[in-house]
mmCIF file of C-alpha atoms in Angstrom:
data_model
loop_
_atom_site.group_PDB
_atom_site.id
_atom_site.type_symbol
_atom_site.label_atom_id
_atom_site.label_comp_id
_atom_site.label_asym_id
_atom_site.label_seq_id
_atom_site.Cartn_x
_atom_site.Cartn_y
_atom_site.Cartn_z
ATOM 1 C CA UNK A 166 -6.790 -6.081 15.123
ATOM 2 C CA UNK A 167 -5.343 -7.990 12.214
ATOM 3 C CA UNK A 168 -1.686 -8.249 11.247
ATOM 4 C CA UNK A 169 0.348 -9.458 8.287
ATOM 5 C CA UNK A 170 3.786 -11.060 8.191
ATOM 6 C CA UNK A 171 5.773 -11.465 5.014
ATOM 7 C CA UNK A 172 8.342 -14.074 5.830
ATOM 8 C CA UNK A 173 11.019 -13.060 3.331
ATOM 9 C CA UNK A 174 12.306 -9.534 2.881
ATOM 10 C CA UNK A 175 14.230 -10.431 -0.274
ATOM 11 C CA UNK A 176 13.849 -13.254 -2.778
ATOM 12 C CA UNK A 177 16.421 -13.591 -5.559
ATOM 13 C CA UNK A 178 15.548 -16.011 -8.343
ATOM 14 C CA UNK A 179 16.716 -16.789 -11.853
ATOM 15 C CA UNK A 180 14.585 -16.045 -14.882
ATOM 16 C CA UNK A 181 12.082 -18.807 -15.798
ATOM 17 C CA UNK A 182 12.354 -20.374 -12.340
ATOM 18 C CA UNK A 183 9.279 -20.751 -10.123
ATOM 19 C CA UNK A 184 8.824 -18.449 -7.152
ATOM 20 C CA UNK A 185 6.767 -18.380 -3.955
ATOM 21 C CA UNK A 186 6.412 -15.300 -1.773
ATOM 22 C CA UNK A 187 5.106 -16.155 1.648
ATOM 23 C CA UNK A 188 2.474 -14.308 3.657
ATOM 24 C CA UNK A 189 0.883 -15.169 6.983
ATOM 25 C CA UNK A 190 -1.845 -13.211 8.713
ATOM 26 C CA UNK A 191 -3.665 -13.125 12.010
ATOM 27 C CA UNK A 192 -7.195 -11.931 12.648
ATOM 28 C CA UNK A 193 -10.049 -12.733 14.977
ATOM 29 C CA UNK A 194 -12.641 -12.054 12.275
ATOM 30 C CA UNK A 195 -13.052 -13.035 8.668
ATOM 31 C CA UNK A 196 -10.740 -11.219 6.296
ATOM 32 C CA UNK A 197 -10.191 -10.246 2.724
ATOM 33 C CA UNK A 198 -6.662 -10.810 1.407
ATOM 34 C CA UNK A 199 -4.715 -9.024 -1.296
ATOM 35 C CA UNK A 200 -1.374 -8.973 -3.041
ATOM 36 C CA UNK A 201 -0.034 -5.751 -4.485
ATOM 37 C CA UNK A 202 3.029 -5.087 -6.634
ATOM 38 C CA UNK A 203 5.088 -1.907 -6.646
ATOM 39 C CA UNK A 204 7.452 -1.113 -9.487
ATOM 40 C CA UNK A 205 10.152 1.538 -8.982
ATOM 41 C CA UNK A 206 8.820 5.073 -8.634
ATOM 42 C CA UNK A 207 5.222 3.949 -8.864
ATOM 43 C CA UNK A 208 2.304 3.370 -6.537
ATOM 44 C CA UNK A 209 1.006 -0.024 -5.494
ATOM 45 C CA UNK A 210 -0.983 -1.971 -8.066
ATOM 46 C CA UNK A 211 -3.401 -4.765 -7.222
ATOM 47 C CA UNK A 212 -2.199 -8.207 -8.358
ATOM 48 C CA UNK A 213 -5.016 -10.336 -6.983
ATOM 49 C CA UNK A 214 -7.575 -10.574 -4.222
ATOM 50 C CA UNK A 215 -9.374 -13.182 -2.154
ATOM 51 C CA UNK A 216 -12.822 -12.160 -0.963
ATOM 52 C CA UNK A 217 -14.621 -15.518 -0.754
ATOM 53 C CA UNK A 218 -15.193 -18.704 -2.726
ATOM 54 C CA UNK A 219 -12.391 -20.679 -4.345
ATOM 55 C CA UNK A 220 -9.228 -20.665 -2.277
ATOM 56 C CA UNK A 221 -7.037 -20.540 -5.382
ATOM 57 C CA UNK A 222 -7.030 -17.063 -6.807
ATOM 58 C CA UNK A 223 -5.556 -16.082 -10.152
ATOM 59 C CA UNK A 224 -4.278 -12.590 -10.791
ATOM 60 C CA UNK A 225 -2.548 -10.547 -13.406
ATOM 61 C CA UNK A 226 0.834 -11.301 -14.972
ATOM 62 C CA UNK A 227 0.498 -15.053 -14.362
ATOM 63 C CA UNK A 228 0.507 -14.849 -10.571
ATOM 64 C CA UNK A 229 -1.757 -16.876 -8.318
ATOM 65 C CA UNK A 230 -2.234 -17.246 -4.580
ATOM 66 C CA UNK A 231 -3.820 -19.823 -2.338
ATOM 67 C CA UNK A 232 -5.814 -18.984 0.758
ATOM 68 C CA UNK A 233 -5.204 -21.507 3.528
ATOM 69 C CA UNK A 234 -7.468 -20.774 6.461
ATOM 70 C CA UNK A 235 -6.060 -23.444 8.770
ATOM 71 C CA UNK A 236 -2.524 -22.161 8.296
ATOM 72 C CA UNK A 237 -3.630 -18.511 8.046
ATOM 73 C CA UNK A 238 -1.515 -18.111 4.936
ATOM 74 C CA UNK A 239 -1.901 -16.515 1.542
ATOM 75 C CA UNK A 240 1.253 -17.343 -0.406
ATOM 76 C CA UNK A 241 1.871 -15.878 -3.856
ATOM 77 C CA UNK A 242 3.243 -18.083 -6.628
ATOM 78 C CA UNK A 243 4.323 -17.903 -10.220
ATOM 79 C CA UNK A 244 5.539 -20.976 -12.149
ATOM 80 C CA UNK A 245 8.028 -19.091 -14.324
ATOM 81 C CA UNK A 246 9.231 -15.563 -13.624
ATOM 82 C CA UNK A 247 10.458 -12.911 -16.029
ATOM 83 C CA UNK A 248 12.974 -10.130 -15.587
ATOM 84 C CA UNK A 249 10.037 -7.708 -15.654
ATOM 85 C CA UNK A 250 8.630 -9.274 -12.458
ATOM 86 C CA UNK A 251 11.417 -7.625 -10.481
ATOM 87 C CA UNK A 252 9.545 -5.426 -7.994
ATOM 88 C CA UNK A 253 8.380 -5.108 -4.401
ATOM 89 C CA UNK A 254 5.390 -7.264 -3.453
ATOM 90 C CA UNK A 255 3.047 -6.499 -0.574
ATOM 91 C CA UNK A 256 0.556 -8.775 1.092
ATOM 92 C CA UNK A 257 -2.419 -7.038 2.722
ATOM 93 C CA UNK A 258 -5.316 -8.090 4.929
ATOM 94 C CA UNK A 259 -8.588 -6.256 5.325
ATOM 95 C CA UNK A 260 -10.881 -6.774 8.298
ATOM 96 C CA UNK A 261 -11.830 -3.602 10.122
ATOM 97 C CA UNK A 262 -9.178 -1.772 8.160
ATOM 98 C CA UNK A 263 -6.356 -2.627 5.762
ATOM 99 C CA UNK A 264 -2.942 -3.732 7.004
ATOM 100 C CA UNK A 265 0.066 -4.230 4.761
ATOM 101 C CA UNK A 266 3.033 -6.478 5.237
ATOM 102 C CA UNK A 267 6.580 -5.134 5.185
ATOM 103 C CA UNK A 268 7.062 -6.181 1.581
ATOM 104 C CA UNK A 269 9.193 -8.721 -0.267
ATOM 105 C CA UNK A 270 11.675 -7.548 -2.848
ATOM 106 C CA UNK A 271 11.689 -10.005 -5.735
ATOM 107 C CA UNK A 272 14.789 -9.803 -7.913
ATOM 108 C CA UNK A 273 14.799 -11.853 -11.096
ATOM 109 C CA UNK A 274 18.261 -12.463 -12.501
ATOM 110 C CA UNK A 275 19.088 -13.454 -16.086
ATOM 111 C CA UNK B 199 -11.358 6.015 -15.770
ATOM 112 C CA UNK B 200 -9.179 8.464 -13.865
ATOM 113 C CA UNK B 201 -7.328 6.871 -10.999
ATOM 114 C CA UNK B 202 -6.283 8.469 -7.754
ATOM 115 C CA UNK B 203 -4.554 11.735 -8.544
ATOM 116 C CA UNK B 204 -1.869 13.138 -6.303
ATOM 117 C CA UNK B 205 -0.055 16.444 -6.546
ATOM 118 C CA UNK B 206 2.648 17.458 -6.647
ATOM 119 C CA UNK B 207 4.646 14.435 -7.826
ATOM 120 C CA UNK B 208 7.828 15.846 -6.363
ATOM 121 C CA UNK B 209 8.359 18.455 -3.689
ATOM 122 C CA UNK B 210 11.666 19.815 -2.457
ATOM 123 C CA UNK B 211 11.593 22.389 0.295
ATOM 124 C CA UNK B 212 13.637 23.667 3.181
ATOM 125 C CA UNK B 213 13.282 22.639 6.762
ATOM 126 C CA UNK B 214 10.672 24.660 8.622
ATOM 127 C CA UNK B 215 8.481 25.309 5.594
ATOM 128 C CA UNK B 216 4.869 24.244 5.370
ATOM 129 C CA UNK B 217 4.164 21.413 2.950
ATOM 130 C CA UNK B 218 0.752 20.554 1.538
ATOM 131 C CA UNK B 219 0.110 17.334 -0.354
ATOM 132 C CA UNK B 220 -3.094 16.896 -2.317
ATOM 133 C CA UNK B 221 -5.197 13.951 -3.337
ATOM 134 C CA UNK B 222 -8.233 13.439 -5.525
ATOM 135 C CA UNK B 223 -9.778 10.006 -4.928
ATOM 136 C CA UNK B 224 -11.654 7.952 -7.465
ATOM 137 C CA UNK B 225 -15.219 9.167 -7.856
ATOM 138 C CA UNK B 226 -17.660 7.070 -5.818
ATOM 139 C CA UNK B 227 -15.079 5.756 -3.390
ATOM 140 C CA UNK B 228 -15.997 6.273 0.244
ATOM 141 C CA UNK B 229 -12.653 5.519 1.893
ATOM 142 C CA UNK B 230 -9.473 7.551 1.583
ATOM 143 C CA UNK B 231 -6.096 6.606 3.018
ATOM 144 C CA UNK B 232 -2.788 8.420 3.452
ATOM 145 C CA UNK B 233 0.425 6.376 3.653
ATOM 146 C CA UNK B 234 4.078 7.167 4.056
ATOM 147 C CA UNK B 235 6.797 4.954 2.616
ATOM 148 C CA UNK B 236 10.466 4.991 3.593
ATOM 149 C CA UNK B 237 13.275 2.497 3.268
ATOM 150 C CA UNK B 238 13.601 2.239 7.025
ATOM 151 C CA UNK B 239 9.957 1.921 8.035
ATOM 152 C CA UNK B 240 8.295 0.576 4.913
ATOM 153 C CA UNK B 241 4.668 1.469 4.173
ATOM 154 C CA UNK B 242 2.935 3.151 7.106
ATOM 155 C CA UNK B 243 -0.736 4.048 7.334
ATOM 156 C CA UNK B 244 -1.009 7.610 8.597
ATOM 157 C CA UNK B 245 -4.751 8.256 8.600
ATOM 158 C CA UNK B 246 -7.902 7.173 6.864
ATOM 159 C CA UNK B 247 -11.304 8.707 6.212
ATOM 160 C CA UNK B 248 -14.712 7.196 5.640
ATOM 161 C CA UNK B 249 -17.291 9.449 4.001
ATOM 162 C CA UNK B 250 -14.977 12.421 4.616
ATOM 163 C CA UNK B 251 -14.759 11.738 8.369
ATOM 164 C CA UNK B 252 -11.375 10.811 9.909
ATOM 165 C CA UNK B 253 -11.697 7.348 11.417
ATOM 166 C CA UNK B 254 -8.204 6.479 12.586
ATOM 167 C CA UNK B 255 -5.327 8.930 12.823
ATOM 168 C CA UNK B 256 -3.200 6.863 15.187
ATOM 169 C CA UNK B 257 -0.495 6.613 12.533
ATOM 170 C CA UNK B 258 0.052 10.345 12.276
ATOM 171 C CA UNK B 259 3.580 10.835 13.600
ATOM 172 C CA UNK B 260 3.035 14.000 15.600
ATOM 173 C CA UNK B 261 1.132 17.253 15.792
ATOM 174 C CA UNK B 262 3.077 18.706 12.900
ATOM 175 C CA UNK B 263 1.004 16.480 10.624
ATOM 176 C CA UNK B 264 -2.636 17.178 9.849
ATOM 177 C CA UNK B 265 -5.060 15.876 7.243
ATOM 178 C CA UNK B 266 -8.402 17.107 6.037
ATOM 179 C CA UNK B 267 -11.084 15.933 3.684
ATOM 180 C CA UNK B 268 -13.455 18.854 3.076
ATOM 181 C CA UNK B 269 -15.463 16.948 0.475
ATOM 182 C CA UNK B 270 -15.657 13.572 -1.237
ATOM 183 C CA UNK B 271 -13.316 14.558 -4.041
ATOM 184 C CA UNK B 272 -10.413 16.195 -2.250
ATOM 185 C CA UNK B 273 -8.048 15.628 0.656
ATOM 186 C CA UNK B 274 -4.893 17.298 1.909
ATOM 187 C CA UNK B 275 -2.034 16.216 4.110
ATOM 188 C CA UNK B 276 -0.160 19.092 5.667
ATOM 189 C CA UNK B 277 3.175 19.172 7.470
ATOM 190 C CA UNK B 278 4.002 22.302 9.435
ATOM 191 C CA UNK B 279 6.818 22.852 10.177
ATOM 192 C CA UNK B 280 8.576 20.282 8.017
ATOM 193 C CA UNK B 281 11.738 18.475 9.123
ATOM 194 C CA UNK B 282 14.340 16.434 7.171
ATOM 195 C CA UNK B 283 13.054 13.203 8.750
ATOM 196 C CA UNK B 284 9.722 13.790 7.015
ATOM 197 C CA UNK B 285 11.402 13.041 3.685
ATOM 198 C CA UNK B 286 9.556 10.083 2.166
ATOM 199 C CA UNK B 287 7.114 9.081 -0.533
ATOM 200 C CA UNK B 288 3.548 9.847 0.488
ATOM 201 C CA UNK B 289 0.751 7.848 -1.084
ATOM 202 C CA UNK B 290 -2.939 8.452 -1.187
ATOM 203 C CA UNK B 291 -5.329 5.559 -1.841
ATOM 204 C CA UNK B 292 -9.068 5.219 -2.101
ATOM 205 C CA UNK B 293 -11.536 2.357 -2.027
ATOM 206 C CA UNK B 294 -15.211 1.534 -2.039
ATOM 207 C CA UNK B 295 -16.039 -0.143 1.257
ATOM 208 C CA UNK B 296 -13.688 -3.119 1.810
ATOM 209 C CA UNK B 297 -12.826 -3.501 -1.832
ATOM 210 C CA UNK B 298 -9.167 -3.215 -2.875
ATOM 211 C CA UNK B 299 -7.503 0.136 -2.466
ATOM 212 C CA UNK B 300 -6.402 2.056 -5.532
ATOM 213 C CA UNK B 301 -3.177 3.957 -5.088
ATOM 214 C CA UNK B 302 -1.962 7.184 -6.598
ATOM 215 C CA UNK B 303 1.560 7.500 -7.950
ATOM 216 C CA UNK B 304 2.741 9.221 -4.788
ATOM 217 C CA UNK B 305 4.447 12.459 -3.859
ATOM 218 C CA UNK B 306 8.190 12.241 -3.354
ATOM 219 C CA UNK B 307 8.969 14.737 -0.599
ATOM 220 C CA UNK B 308 12.482 15.939 0.191
ATOM 221 C CA UNK B 309 13.085 18.263 3.115
ATOM 222 C CA UNK B 310 16.516 19.876 3.031
#
């Protein structure tokens, strides 16, 4: 079975600063990888996905993630964050089924 | 395109009552998932279906919880009897094969 670890439960950052949210996974088979965002009182919304091909994946709202097979990581990055990026971010891995990480709460301060 | 539709959005009921949560997946999707989200435990997978058949219900907390999918366009999650510790946000999601899951807006359940 696969598993996902999000290394930071909370990440505070100032507006316009860069941010990286870390995600590591384990699986004995090939996987698909996803990042979701959850705004208050809403469901999860897909940010980006890695299915195959280029290891650098671009998503919505200026986010991108890089698949690193040797390090079994799929870290999420954004070069300059906005107040509106404040939300909970979930990394997920899909092999036989989908597993979600515990989430990282990103707080962008003015 | 209609997304995943959950009802009700909010439910407040007294301990011991039966609660039924409903979900309409996206048309054409063959997987349906039920999740529970709490501050303490985060996002937990309760059960998922493939082509209306339950595949893995190992996340269902106990026998008070049951889920059905009588057809491709409808699923229910039932709690009977309900307890205060069942208070949470319950999400339904659907997907086509291993493609990304699409989530509904959730049902916020409060058991008094």
